[in-house]
Amino acid sequence: MPVPDATNPDLMEQVVNLCKRRGFVFPSAEIYGGFRSTYDYGPLGVLMLRNVKEAWWRAMVQLRDDVVGLDAAILSSPKIWEASGHLANFTDPLVDCRTCRERFREDQLDDPATCPNCGAKDSFTDARNFNLMFKTYVGPVDEGTNVAYLRPETAQGMFVNFLNVLQTSRKKPPFGIAQMGKSFRNEITPGNFVFRTREFEQMEMEYFVPPDEGQKWFEYWCDERMRWYQDLGMPADQLRLRHHDADELSHYSAGTADVEFMYPWGWGELEGIANRTDFDLTAHGSASGERLEYFDQATGERYVPHVIEPAAGATRTMMAFLLAAYSEDEVEGEKRTVLRLHPRLAPYQVAVLPLSKKDTLTPVAREVLRLLQPHWMAEYDETQSIGRRYRRQDEIGTPYCVTVDFETLEDRAVTIRDRDSLEQVRVPIDSLVDELRARLGF
Ligand code: GAP
């Protein structure tokens, strides 16, 4: 797979435009002038985001026998966030420019003396800690006693359900609980498209291990997670694992490494892998009065497991795959845009294209579509010239097009066209599903 030019200064703009033009991601509330840094996933985006999450679930849950799933509530008790430390510590240092009134995260300013918006010198207020959790009220009266928070991470749902899962799944350490879903953070400086938004999706797994095995499993999950991105076509030279220095570590962490991606603006976080020790289970255990421990009946041993957490962002990961897949080349003297997405991530795996709109071809083309639909997402397109329809599919990353032509009426065969090699092969309709399965790999 060719490496897209990460130094292409227009890459971000090209991907954002493609997302809007082809229905991956729309700015939210656009007809009302938009709603800052909020996005809606369109017909293709919703397919691709599902595929990213499905690929994660497949690797983290389906193909393993030591990880089970969970879908915990988004709206949750303040007691969770008090015990986890989020109420006290989940803050960013906020400064205001007294001249232009813009707000910034102090730790993200290149020059702490100069406002990046208006250029004023020494105009910042003292930094104050700003809690990133969205607060709301449960029930009709806003009293202060019925405060609830939108979860800022999915992780805590796994810790507070540790005993429920342990008892019902009959797993023993090392074992994991995986969850995907929405999280909310009132980010001071959202931006870079869906890289940092206030509403986003996470894919997190908490892996509970015997206390003396933390380091071993931390290293194991760093390797596994790096491999996952590469198995899905992320070029190795656009990925790296960066271990945090001691002064960067979160209050709960005995070791953290970020999977970083080469974004158009430089290396940045894609996923964090942390050795959270027994911090969370101990904190929720003492706050709730429950013993969040594992008791080994065979040895009589009782302990609070340590936790290794690979925490990824689904929406951010989708953006990274789009950036890595975007490329432009030339076919027969014509420029084309291609998303070289892995077949598991592409919104459609196959498109059925009758050569002409003539009624004679429609029944057999529709028959081919119906044959493919139970297996993969298949699109049907009979508008415009065949060349333009190929380009449209290339641009959204469809790995294979199946062309139905007039000969099909005679020989009941169709042409498979490969997005990357442009190779075309003729196959009988009867063996089309097998042929595509062999090429797609699933
Ligand atoms: N439970 C640990 C945790 O939440 P995190 O590093 O804060 O760790 C994990 O978040 C991942 O979630 C990040 O690596 C990123 O991919 C994604 N993420 C975090 N904040 C985000 C935001 N505001 N917008 C989009 N994705 C975000």
Coordinates of C-alpha atoms and ligand atoms in Angstrom, one line a residue:
M1 CA 0.0 0.0 0.0
P2 CA 1.6 3.3 -1.0
V3 CA 2.2 5.8 1.9
P4 CA 0.1 8.9 1.4
D5 CA 2.2 12.1 1.6
A6 CA 1.8 13.2 5.2
T7 CA 3.5 16.4 4.4
N8 CA 0.8 17.3 1.8
P9 CA -0.3 20.6 3.1
D10 CA -3.8 20.2 1.6
L11 CA -4.4 16.6 2.9
M12 CA -6.6 17.7 5.8
E13 CA -8.7 20.0 3.7
Q14 CA -9.0 17.4 1.0
V15 CA -10.3 14.8 3.5
V16 CA -12.7 17.2 5.2
N17 CA -14.1 18.2 1.8
L18 CA -14.4 14.6 0.7
C19 CA -16.2 13.8 3.9
K20 CA -18.7 16.5 3.3
R21 CA -19.1 16.0 -0.4
R22 CA -19.6 12.3 -0.3
G23 CA -21.6 12.0 3.0
F24 CA -19.1 10.7 5.5
V25 CA -19.2 13.6 8.0
F26 CA -21.3 16.8 8.0
P27 CA -20.9 19.8 10.2
S28 CA -23.8 19.6 12.7
A29 CA -26.8 21.9 12.5
E30 CA -25.5 23.3 9.3
I31 CA -28.8 24.9 8.2
Y32 CA -28.6 27.0 11.4
G33 CA -25.0 28.1 10.8
G34 CA -23.4 25.1 12.5
F35 CA -22.7 24.2 16.1
R36 CA -19.1 24.6 16.9
S37 CA -16.9 21.5 16.6
T38 CA -19.9 19.1 16.5
Y39 CA -20.4 16.7 13.6
D40 CA -23.0 14.4 12.2
Y41 CA -22.1 11.1 10.5
G42 CA -23.8 10.7 7.1
P43 CA -24.7 7.6 5.1
L44 CA -21.1 6.6 4.4
G45 CA -19.6 7.8 7.7
V46 CA -22.1 5.8 9.7
L47 CA -21.1 2.7 7.7
M48 CA -17.4 3.3 8.1
L49 CA -17.6 4.2 11.8
R50 CA -19.6 0.9 12.4
N51 CA -16.9 -0.9 10.5
V52 CA -14.1 0.6 12.7
K53 CA -16.0 -0.4 15.8
E54 CA -16.8 -3.8 14.4
A55 CA -13.1 -4.4 13.6
W56 CA -12.2 -3.5 17.1
W57 CA -14.9 -5.7 18.7
R58 CA -13.9 -8.6 16.5
A59 CA -10.2 -8.3 17.6
M60 CA -10.9 -7.5 21.2
V61 CA -13.9 -9.7 22.0
Q62 CA -15.0 -12.1 19.2
L63 CA -11.6 -13.7 18.5
R64 CA -10.7 -14.1 22.2
D65 CA -12.1 -16.1 25.0
D66 CA -10.8 -13.9 27.8
V67 CA -12.8 -10.7 27.0
V68 CA -16.5 -10.0 27.4
G69 CA -18.6 -7.0 26.5
L70 CA -20.6 -4.4 28.3
D71 CA -22.8 -1.4 27.5
A72 CA -23.1 0.8 30.6
A73 CA -25.2 3.9 31.0
I74 CA -24.0 7.2 29.6
L75 CA -25.8 9.2 32.3
S76 CA -24.3 8.3 35.6
S77 CA -24.2 8.9 39.3
P78 CA -21.8 11.6 40.7
K79 CA -20.6 9.0 43.2
I80 CA -18.8 7.3 40.3
W81 CA -16.9 10.5 39.3
E82 CA -16.1 11.4 42.9
A83 CA -14.5 8.0 43.5
S84 CA -12.7 7.9 40.2
G85 CA -11.1 11.3 40.8
H86 CA -12.8 12.9 37.9
L87 CA -14.7 15.5 39.9
A88 CA -11.4 16.7 41.5
N89 CA -8.9 16.0 38.8
F90 CA -10.5 15.9 35.3
T91 CA -9.6 19.5 34.7
D92 CA -7.7 21.6 32.2
P93 CA -6.1 24.9 33.0
L94 CA -8.2 27.7 31.4
V95 CA -7.0 31.2 30.7
D96 CA -8.9 34.1 29.2
C97 CA -7.4 36.9 27.1
R98 CA -8.5 40.1 28.7
T99 CA -8.3 41.9 25.4
C100 CA -10.3 39.7 23.0
R101 CA -12.0 37.4 25.5
E102 CA -10.9 34.2 23.8
R103 CA -10.3 31.2 26.0
F104 CA -7.4 28.9 25.8
R105 CA -5.9 25.9 27.5
E106 CA -2.8 27.3 29.2
D107 CA -0.8 24.0 28.6
Q108 CA -1.5 24.3 24.8
L109 CA -0.2 27.8 24.3
D110 CA 3.1 28.0 22.3
D111 CA 3.9 31.3 24.0
P112 CA 2.3 31.8 27.4
A113 CA 2.7 35.6 27.2
T114 CA 1.0 36.2 23.8
C115 CA -2.6 35.7 22.8
P116 CA -2.6 33.6 19.6
N117 CA -5.9 35.2 18.6
C118 CA -5.3 38.9 18.9
G119 CA -1.6 39.1 19.6
A120 CA -2.0 41.0 22.9
K121 CA 0.9 40.7 25.3
D122 CA 0.5 39.6 28.9
S123 CA -3.2 39.8 28.6
F124 CA -4.1 36.4 30.1
T125 CA -6.0 35.9 33.4
D126 CA -4.5 33.5 36.0
A127 CA -5.2 29.9 35.0
R128 CA -8.2 28.3 36.7
N129 CA -9.1 24.6 36.7
F130 CA -12.0 23.9 34.4
N131 CA -13.7 20.6 34.9
L132 CA -14.4 18.9 31.5
M133 CA -17.4 16.9 32.6
F134 CA -20.9 17.9 31.3
K135 CA -23.2 18.3 34.2
T136 CA -26.9 17.9 34.0
Y137 CA -30.0 17.4 36.3
V138 CA -32.1 14.3 36.5
G139 CA -35.8 14.9 36.8
P140 CA -37.8 18.1 36.4
V141 CA -36.4 20.2 39.2
D142 CA -32.9 21.7 39.1
E143 CA -32.0 21.4 42.8
G144 CA -28.4 20.6 43.1
T145 CA -29.3 17.3 44.8
N146 CA -30.1 15.6 41.5
V147 CA -26.9 16.3 39.6
A148 CA -25.7 13.7 37.1
Y149 CA -22.9 13.7 34.6
L150 CA -22.5 12.5 31.0
R151 CA -19.6 10.0 31.2
P152 CA -16.3 11.5 30.0
E153 CA -14.9 8.0 29.4
T154 CA -16.5 4.5 29.0
A155 CA -13.9 3.0 31.4
Q156 CA -15.7 3.6 34.7
G157 CA -18.6 1.6 33.6
M158 CA -16.3 -1.5 33.5
F159 CA -14.9 -0.8 37.0
V160 CA -18.3 -0.3 38.7
N161 CA -19.6 -3.5 37.0
F162 CA -16.5 -5.5 37.9
L163 CA -18.4 -7.8 40.4
N164 CA -21.5 -8.2 38.2
V165 CA -19.3 -9.3 35.3
L166 CA -17.0 -11.5 37.4
Q167 CA -20.0 -13.3 38.9
T168 CA -22.0 -13.7 35.7
S169 CA -19.3 -14.5 33.2
R170 CA -17.3 -16.8 35.6
K171 CA -14.0 -15.4 34.2
K172 CA -10.9 -15.3 36.2
P173 CA -7.9 -12.9 35.8
P174 CA -6.4 -12.4 33.4
F175 CA -9.7 -11.3 31.7
G176 CA -11.1 -8.2 30.2
I177 CA -14.3 -6.2 29.8
A178 CA -14.7 -4.2 26.6
Q179 CA -17.1 -1.4 25.8
M180 CA -17.6 1.0 22.9
G181 CA -19.8 4.1 22.9
K182 CA -20.2 7.8 23.3
S183 CA -18.3 9.9 25.7
F184 CA -18.6 13.6 26.4
R185 CA -16.0 16.2 27.4
N186 CA -16.4 19.9 27.5
E187 CA -13.1 20.5 25.7
I188 CA -11.8 24.0 25.9
T189 CA -10.2 23.8 22.5
P190 CA -11.9 21.2 20.3
G191 CA -10.6 21.1 16.7
N192 CA -8.9 19.5 13.8
F193 CA -12.1 18.1 12.5
V194 CA -13.2 15.1 14.5
F195 CA -9.8 14.7 16.2
R196 CA -11.0 16.5 19.3
T197 CA -14.7 17.0 19.7
R198 CA -17.0 17.4 22.7
E199 CA -19.1 14.4 21.8
F200 CA -17.1 11.4 20.5
E201 CA -16.9 7.6 20.6
Q202 CA -14.5 5.5 22.5
M203 CA -13.5 1.8 22.3
E204 CA -12.0 0.8 25.7
M205 CA -11.1 -2.4 27.3
E206 CA -10.1 -3.0 31.0
Y207 CA -8.0 -6.1 31.4
F208 CA -7.8 -7.4 35.0
V209 CA -4.7 -9.2 35.9
P210 CA -2.9 -10.6 39.0
P211 CA -1.0 -7.8 40.7
D212 CA 2.4 -9.1 39.8
E213 CA 1.6 -9.5 36.1
G214 CA 0.9 -5.8 35.3
Q215 CA 4.0 -5.0 33.4
K216 CA 3.9 -8.2 31.3
W217 CA 0.3 -7.6 30.1
F218 CA 1.0 -3.9 29.6
E219 CA 3.7 -4.9 27.0
Y220 CA 1.4 -7.5 25.5
W221 CA -1.4 -5.0 24.9
C222 CA 1.0 -2.4 23.5
D223 CA 2.1 -5.0 20.8
E224 CA -1.5 -6.2 20.2
R225 CA -2.8 -2.7 19.6
M226 CA 0.0 -1.6 17.3
R227 CA -0.7 -4.7 15.3
W228 CA -4.4 -4.0 15.0
Y229 CA -3.9 -0.8 13.2
Q230 CA -1.4 -2.3 10.8
D231 CA -3.5 -5.3 10.1
L232 CA -6.2 -2.9 8.9
G233 CA -3.8 -1.2 6.5
M234 CA -2.3 1.6 8.5
P235 CA 1.2 2.1 7.2
A236 CA 3.9 1.2 9.8
D237 CA 5.8 4.4 9.1
Q238 CA 2.7 6.5 10.1
L239 CA 2.4 4.8 13.5
R240 CA 4.6 4.8 16.5
L241 CA 4.4 3.8 20.2
R242 CA 5.5 6.6 22.6
H243 CA 6.1 5.8 26.2
H244 CA 5.1 8.6 28.6
D245 CA 7.8 10.2 30.8
A246 CA 7.2 9.9 34.6
D247 CA 6.0 13.6 34.8
E248 CA 3.4 13.0 32.1
L249 CA 1.7 10.0 33.8
S250 CA -1.9 10.4 35.0
H251 CA -2.5 10.2 38.7
Y252 CA -3.6 6.5 38.4
S253 CA -0.9 5.2 36.0
A254 CA 2.2 3.1 36.6
G255 CA 3.0 3.3 32.9
T256 CA 1.3 4.7 29.8
A257 CA 2.2 4.5 26.1
D258 CA 0.4 6.3 23.3
V259 CA -0.2 4.8 19.9
E260 CA 0.6 7.8 17.8
F261 CA -0.4 8.6 14.2
M262 CA 1.3 11.0 11.8
Y263 CA -1.5 13.5 11.4
P264 CA -1.0 16.3 8.8
W265 CA 0.1 18.5 11.7
G266 CA 2.5 16.0 13.2
W267 CA 2.5 13.1 15.6
G268 CA -0.5 12.9 17.8
E269 CA -2.4 10.5 20.1
L270 CA -4.6 7.8 18.5
E271 CA -4.9 5.5 21.6
G272 CA -3.6 5.4 25.1
I273 CA -2.5 2.2 26.8
A274 CA -2.2 2.5 30.5
N275 CA -1.2 0.3 33.5
R276 CA -3.8 1.7 35.9
T277 CA -2.7 -0.6 38.7
D278 CA -5.4 -1.3 41.4
F279 CA -6.3 2.4 41.5
D280 CA -9.8 2.2 40.2
L281 CA -11.0 -1.0 41.9
T282 CA -9.6 0.2 45.2
A283 CA -11.1 3.6 44.8
H284 CA -14.6 2.3 44.0
G285 CA -14.2 -0.4 46.6
S286 CA -13.6 2.0 49.4
A287 CA -16.2 4.5 48.2
S288 CA -18.9 1.9 47.8
G289 CA -18.1 -0.4 50.7
E290 CA -18.1 -3.4 48.3
R291 CA -15.1 -5.6 48.1
L292 CA -14.0 -5.3 44.4
E293 CA -11.6 -8.3 44.6
Y294 CA -11.0 -11.6 43.1
F295 CA -11.1 -14.7 45.3
D296 CA -9.3 -17.7 43.9
Q297 CA -11.2 -20.7 45.3
A298 CA -8.4 -23.1 44.2
T299 CA -5.6 -21.3 46.1
G300 CA -7.6 -19.4 48.7
E301 CA -5.9 -16.3 47.5
R302 CA -7.8 -12.9 47.5
Y303 CA -6.5 -9.8 45.7
V304 CA -7.5 -6.6 43.9
P305 CA -6.6 -7.1 40.3
H306 CA -4.4 -4.6 38.5
V307 CA -5.8 -3.2 35.2
I308 CA -4.3 -2.7 31.8
E309 CA -6.4 -0.4 29.7
P310 CA -6.1 0.0 25.9
A311 CA -8.3 3.1 25.3
A312 CA -9.0 4.2 21.7
G313 CA -11.2 6.7 20.1
A314 CA -13.5 5.4 17.4
T315 CA -14.2 8.7 15.7
R316 CA -10.6 9.7 15.9
T317 CA -9.5 6.3 14.5
M318 CA -11.9 6.7 11.6
M319 CA -10.4 10.0 10.8
A320 CA -6.8 8.6 10.9
F321 CA -7.8 5.7 8.6
L322 CA -9.3 8.2 6.2
L323 CA -6.1 10.4 6.2
A324 CA -3.9 7.3 5.8
A325 CA -6.1 6.0 2.9
Y326 CA -6.5 9.2 0.9
S327 CA -4.5 9.3 -2.3
E328 CA -4.6 10.7 -5.8
D329 CA -3.2 9.0 -8.9
E330 CA -3.7 9.0 -12.6
V331 CA -5.6 6.4 -14.7
E332 CA -5.5 6.7 -18.4
G333 CA -4.4 10.3 -18.2
E334 CA -7.2 11.2 -15.8
K335 CA -6.7 12.2 -12.2
R336 CA -8.5 10.1 -9.7
T337 CA -9.0 10.2 -5.9
V338 CA -8.8 6.9 -4.2
L339 CA -9.5 5.9 -0.6
R340 CA -7.3 2.8 -0.2
L341 CA -9.3 1.6 2.7
H342 CA -9.0 -1.9 4.0
P343 CA -12.1 -3.9 2.8
R344 CA -13.3 -4.3 6.4
L345 CA -13.4 -0.5 6.9
A346 CA -14.7 0.6 3.5
P347 CA -18.3 1.8 3.7
Y348 CA -19.3 -0.5 0.8
Q349 CA -17.3 -3.7 0.0
V350 CA -18.8 -3.9 -3.5
A351 CA -20.8 -1.9 -6.1
V352 CA -23.0 -3.3 -8.7
L353 CA -22.8 -1.3 -11.9
P354 CA -25.0 -2.2 -15.0
L355 CA -23.1 -1.0 -18.1
S356 CA -26.2 0.7 -19.3
K357 CA -29.5 1.9 -17.8
K358 CA -31.4 -0.1 -20.5
D359 CA -34.3 -2.1 -19.1
T360 CA -32.8 -5.3 -20.5
L361 CA -29.9 -5.2 -18.0
T362 CA -31.8 -4.1 -14.9
P363 CA -33.3 -7.5 -13.9
V364 CA -30.0 -9.3 -14.0
A365 CA -28.1 -6.4 -12.3
R366 CA -30.7 -6.4 -9.5
E367 CA -30.4 -10.1 -9.2
V368 CA -26.6 -9.7 -8.7
L369 CA -27.2 -7.0 -6.1
R370 CA -29.6 -9.3 -4.1
L371 CA -27.1 -12.1 -4.3
L372 CA -24.4 -9.9 -2.7
Q373 CA -26.5 -8.0 -0.1
P374 CA -26.7 -10.7 2.5
H375 CA -22.9 -10.9 2.6
W376 CA -21.6 -7.4 2.4
M377 CA -22.7 -3.8 2.0
A378 CA -23.4 -3.4 -1.7
E379 CA -24.2 -0.3 -3.6
Y380 CA -26.2 -0.1 -6.8
D381 CA -25.4 2.6 -9.3
E382 CA -26.7 2.9 -12.8
T383 CA -26.3 6.7 -13.4
Q384 CA -23.6 8.3 -15.6
S385 CA -20.8 6.7 -17.7
I386 CA -19.1 3.6 -16.4
G387 CA -15.8 5.5 -16.0
R388 CA -17.4 8.1 -13.8
R389 CA -19.1 5.5 -11.7
Y390 CA -15.7 3.7 -11.2
R391 CA -14.3 7.0 -10.0
R392 CA -17.2 7.6 -7.6
Q393 CA -16.5 4.2 -6.0
D394 CA -12.7 4.7 -5.9
E395 CA -13.3 8.0 -4.1
I396 CA -15.3 6.3 -1.3
G397 CA -13.0 3.3 -1.1
T398 CA -15.2 0.5 -2.5
P399 CA -12.6 -2.3 -3.1
Y400 CA -14.6 -4.1 -5.9
C401 CA -17.0 -3.1 -8.6
V402 CA -19.1 -5.7 -10.4
T403 CA -20.1 -4.7 -13.9
V404 CA -23.1 -6.3 -15.6
D405 CA -23.0 -5.9 -19.4
F406 CA -24.9 -7.2 -22.4
E407 CA -22.8 -10.3 -22.7
T408 CA -24.0 -11.2 -19.2
L409 CA -27.4 -11.9 -20.7
E410 CA -25.8 -14.6 -22.9
D411 CA -23.1 -16.1 -20.6
R412 CA -24.3 -15.2 -17.1
A413 CA -20.9 -13.9 -16.2
V414 CA -19.9 -10.4 -14.8
T415 CA -16.7 -8.4 -14.5
I416 CA -15.0 -7.8 -11.2
R417 CA -12.8 -4.7 -11.2
D418 CA -10.2 -4.1 -8.5
R419 CA -9.9 -0.6 -7.0
D420 CA -6.2 -0.7 -6.4
S421 CA -4.7 -2.8 -9.3
L422 CA -7.5 -1.9 -11.7
E423 CA -7.4 -5.5 -12.9
Q424 CA -10.6 -6.8 -14.4
V425 CA -11.6 -10.5 -14.4
R426 CA -14.7 -12.1 -15.7
V427 CA -16.5 -14.6 -13.4
P428 CA -19.7 -16.6 -13.6
I429 CA -22.5 -15.1 -11.5
D430 CA -22.8 -18.5 -9.8
S431 CA -19.3 -18.2 -8.4
L432 CA -19.3 -14.4 -7.7
V433 CA -19.8 -14.7 -3.9
D434 CA -16.9 -17.1 -3.6
E435 CA -14.7 -15.0 -5.8
L436 CA -15.4 -11.9 -3.9
R437 CA -15.0 -13.6 -0.6
A438 CA -11.5 -14.9 -1.6
R439 CA -10.5 -11.3 -2.6
L440 CA -12.1 -9.5 0.3
G441 CA -10.8 -12.0 2.9
F442 CA -14.2 -12.3 4.6
Ligands
GAP1 N1 -10.1 5.8 30.0 C1 -8.9 6.5 29.6 C2 -9.2 7.5 28.6 O1 -10.3 7.9 28.4 P1 -8.0 9.2 27.0 O2 -6.6 9.2 26.5 O3 -8.5 10.4 27.7 O4 -8.1 8.0 28.0 C3 -8.8 7.7 25.1 O5 -9.0 8.8 25.8 C4 -9.0 8.0 23.6 O6 -10.2 8.6 23.4 C5 -8.0 8.9 23.0 O7 -6.7 8.3 22.7 C6 -8.7 9.5 21.8 O8 -8.6 8.6 20.7 C7 -10.1 9.5 22.3 N2 -10.5 10.8 22.7 C8 -10.3 11.4 23.9 N3 -10.8 12.6 23.9 C9 -11.3 12.9 22.7 C10 -12.0 14.0 22.1 N4 -12.3 15.1 22.8 N5 -12.4 13.8 20.8 C11 -12.2 12.7 20.1 N6 -11.6 11.6 20.7 C12 -11.2 11.7 21.9

